[in-house]
Coordinates of C-alpha atoms in Angstrom, one line a residue:
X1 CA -4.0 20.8 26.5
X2 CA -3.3 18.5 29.7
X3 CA -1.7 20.1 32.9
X4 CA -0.3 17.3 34.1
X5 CA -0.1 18.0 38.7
X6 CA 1.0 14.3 38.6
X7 CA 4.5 15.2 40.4
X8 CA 3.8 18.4 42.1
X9 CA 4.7 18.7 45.7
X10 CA 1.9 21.4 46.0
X11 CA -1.1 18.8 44.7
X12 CA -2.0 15.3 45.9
X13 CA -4.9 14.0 44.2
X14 CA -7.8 16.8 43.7
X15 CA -6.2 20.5 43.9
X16 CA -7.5 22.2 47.0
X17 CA -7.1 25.3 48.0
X18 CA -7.3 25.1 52.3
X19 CA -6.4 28.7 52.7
X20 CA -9.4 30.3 50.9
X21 CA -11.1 32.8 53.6
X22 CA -15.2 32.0 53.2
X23 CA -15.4 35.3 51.9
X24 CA -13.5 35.0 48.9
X25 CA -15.2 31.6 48.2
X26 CA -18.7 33.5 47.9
X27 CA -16.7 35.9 46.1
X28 CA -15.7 33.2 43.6
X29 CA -18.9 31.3 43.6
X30 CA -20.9 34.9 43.2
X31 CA -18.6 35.6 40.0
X32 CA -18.8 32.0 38.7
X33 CA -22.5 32.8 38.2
X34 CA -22.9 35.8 36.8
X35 CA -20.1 34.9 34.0
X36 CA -21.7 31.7 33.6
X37 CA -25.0 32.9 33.1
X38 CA -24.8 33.4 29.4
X39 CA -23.8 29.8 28.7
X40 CA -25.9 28.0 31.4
X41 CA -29.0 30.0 30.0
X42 CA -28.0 28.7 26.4
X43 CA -28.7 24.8 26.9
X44 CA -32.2 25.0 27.2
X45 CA -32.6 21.6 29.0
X46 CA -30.7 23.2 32.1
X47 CA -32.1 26.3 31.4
X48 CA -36.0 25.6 32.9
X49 CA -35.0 23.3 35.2
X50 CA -32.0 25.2 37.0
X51 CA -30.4 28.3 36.3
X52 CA -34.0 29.8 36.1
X53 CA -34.9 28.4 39.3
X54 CA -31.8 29.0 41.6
X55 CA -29.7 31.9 39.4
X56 CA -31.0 35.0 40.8
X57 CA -32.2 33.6 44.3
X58 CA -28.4 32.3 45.1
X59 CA -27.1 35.5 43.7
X60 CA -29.7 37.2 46.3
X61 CA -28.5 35.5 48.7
X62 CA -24.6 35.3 48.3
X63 CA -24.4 39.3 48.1
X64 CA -26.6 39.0 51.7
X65 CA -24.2 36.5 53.1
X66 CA -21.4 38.9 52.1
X67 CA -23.1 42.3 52.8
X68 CA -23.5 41.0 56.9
X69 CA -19.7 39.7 57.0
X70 CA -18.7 43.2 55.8
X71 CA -20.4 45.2 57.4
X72 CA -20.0 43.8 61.0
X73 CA -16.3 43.9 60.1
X74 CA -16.7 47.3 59.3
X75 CA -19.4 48.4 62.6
X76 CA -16.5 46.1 64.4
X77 CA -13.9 48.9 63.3
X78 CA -11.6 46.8 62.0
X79 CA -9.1 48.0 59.0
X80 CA -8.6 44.4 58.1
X81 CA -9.9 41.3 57.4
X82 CA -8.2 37.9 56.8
X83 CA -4.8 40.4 55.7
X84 CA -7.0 42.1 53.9
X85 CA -7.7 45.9 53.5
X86 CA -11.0 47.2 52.6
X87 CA -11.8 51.2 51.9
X88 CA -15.3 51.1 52.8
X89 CA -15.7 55.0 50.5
X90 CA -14.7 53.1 47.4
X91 CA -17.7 53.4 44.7
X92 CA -19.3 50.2 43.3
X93 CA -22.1 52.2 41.9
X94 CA -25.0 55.1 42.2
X95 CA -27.6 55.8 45.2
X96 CA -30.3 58.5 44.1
X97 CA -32.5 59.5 46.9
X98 CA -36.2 60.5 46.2
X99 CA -35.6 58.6 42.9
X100 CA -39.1 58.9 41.8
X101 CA -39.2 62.9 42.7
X102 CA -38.2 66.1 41.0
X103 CA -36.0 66.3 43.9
X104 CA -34.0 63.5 43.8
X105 CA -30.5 63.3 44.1
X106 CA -27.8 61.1 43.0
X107 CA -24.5 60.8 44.5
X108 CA -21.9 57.7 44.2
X109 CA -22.6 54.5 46.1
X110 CA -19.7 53.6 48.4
X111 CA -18.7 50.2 49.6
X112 CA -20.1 50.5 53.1
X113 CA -23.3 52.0 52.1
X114 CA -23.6 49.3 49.3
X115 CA -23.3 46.3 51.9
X116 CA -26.4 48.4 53.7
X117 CA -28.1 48.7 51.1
X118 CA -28.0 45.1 50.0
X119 CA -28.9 43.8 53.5
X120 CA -32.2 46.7 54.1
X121 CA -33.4 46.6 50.4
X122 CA -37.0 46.0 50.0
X123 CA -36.6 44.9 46.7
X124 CA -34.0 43.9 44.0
X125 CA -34.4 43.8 40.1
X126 CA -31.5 42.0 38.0
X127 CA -30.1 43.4 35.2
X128 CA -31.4 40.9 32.3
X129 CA -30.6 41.2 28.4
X130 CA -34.0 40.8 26.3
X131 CA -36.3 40.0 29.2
X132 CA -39.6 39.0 29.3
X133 CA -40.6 37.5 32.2
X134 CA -38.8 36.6 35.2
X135 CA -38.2 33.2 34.0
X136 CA -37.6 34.5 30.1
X137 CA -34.4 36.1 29.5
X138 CA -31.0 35.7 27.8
X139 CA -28.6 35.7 30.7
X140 CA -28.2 37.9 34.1
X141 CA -25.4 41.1 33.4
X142 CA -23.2 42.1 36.5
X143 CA -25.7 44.8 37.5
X144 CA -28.6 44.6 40.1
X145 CA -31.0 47.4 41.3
X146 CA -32.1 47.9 44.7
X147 CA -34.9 49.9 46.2
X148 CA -36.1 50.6 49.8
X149 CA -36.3 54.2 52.2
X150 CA -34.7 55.0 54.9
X151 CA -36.9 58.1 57.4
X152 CA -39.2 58.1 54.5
X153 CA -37.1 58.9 51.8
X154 CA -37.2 56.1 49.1
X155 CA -34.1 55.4 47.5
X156 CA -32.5 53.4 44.5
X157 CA -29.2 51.6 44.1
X158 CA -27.4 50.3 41.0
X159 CA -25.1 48.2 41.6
X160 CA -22.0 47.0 39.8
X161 CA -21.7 43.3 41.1
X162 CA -18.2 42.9 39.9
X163 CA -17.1 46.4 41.2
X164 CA -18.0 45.2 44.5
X165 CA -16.2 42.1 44.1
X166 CA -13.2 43.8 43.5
X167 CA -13.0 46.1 46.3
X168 CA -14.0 43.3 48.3
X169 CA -10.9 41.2 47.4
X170 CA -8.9 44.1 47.7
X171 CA -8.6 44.4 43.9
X172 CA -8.2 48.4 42.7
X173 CA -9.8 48.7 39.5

């Protein structure tokens, strides 16, 4: 059905939104992907062309762009940003330490350490339904896995993509 925005005092032409903060546009635009990913990788003329192509690199990136912001607000000291709030202990996943020993450990992945994990990984796997190649797969889930060390311990995060959104908007789940 039509919304007609004809005679609202709140649009004139195109709807914008001017107050958005940067960050919660790559919020939004990090979102929009994943949830689209199941229908953009379902028209197979897009499907080569595009989403293969720039899906998982502008992911990448947008969760970089956001991990800086956050985390020099957060080394900054600051308990808000643009009005917002941010508990930088909240979990949006799992690190385990010495993942590929018997002695590994795995403890809950908290905001902060999330954003430094995104920005020092050494490498990041997507989580893809019925994958067989990079560029063969359904669509990308909300999940990613990173891996790197830190004083010679090598370590593995997974990620919940939309977790981290949340807290990052301020949203409790």
């Amino acid at each position: 059905m039509e919304f007609i925005t004809n005679n609202s005092p709140w649009i004139i032409g195109y709807p914008i939104h001017e107050s958005y903060s940067l960050l919660e546009l790559k919020a939004f635009h990090l979102i929009s992907i994943i949830n689209a990913s199941k229908t953009s990788n379902s028209i197979e003329d897009l499907n080569t062309l595009l989403i293969k192509e720039y899906e998982m690199s502008e992911v990448s990136r947008i969760l970089i762009e956001i991990a800086v912001q956050i985390r020099n607000q957060i080394d900054l000291d600051c308990s808000t940003f643009e009005g917002r709030k941010y508990n930088p202990n909240s979990s949006t996943g799992k690190l385990t330490i010495n993942y590929q020993s018997a002695s590994c450990r795995t403890i809950d992945l908290s905001f902060r350490e999330a954003c430094n994990k995104i920005i020092h990984a050494k490498h990041i796997n997507f989580d893809l339904l019925n994958p067989n190649s990079i560029k063969e797969y359904d669509y990308m889930n909300p999940q990613i896995y990173l891996y790197g060390d830190f004083n010679g311990h090598e370590w593995k995060t997974e990620l919940d993509i939309l977790k981290f959104i949340s807290i990052l908007i301020g949203i409790k789940n």
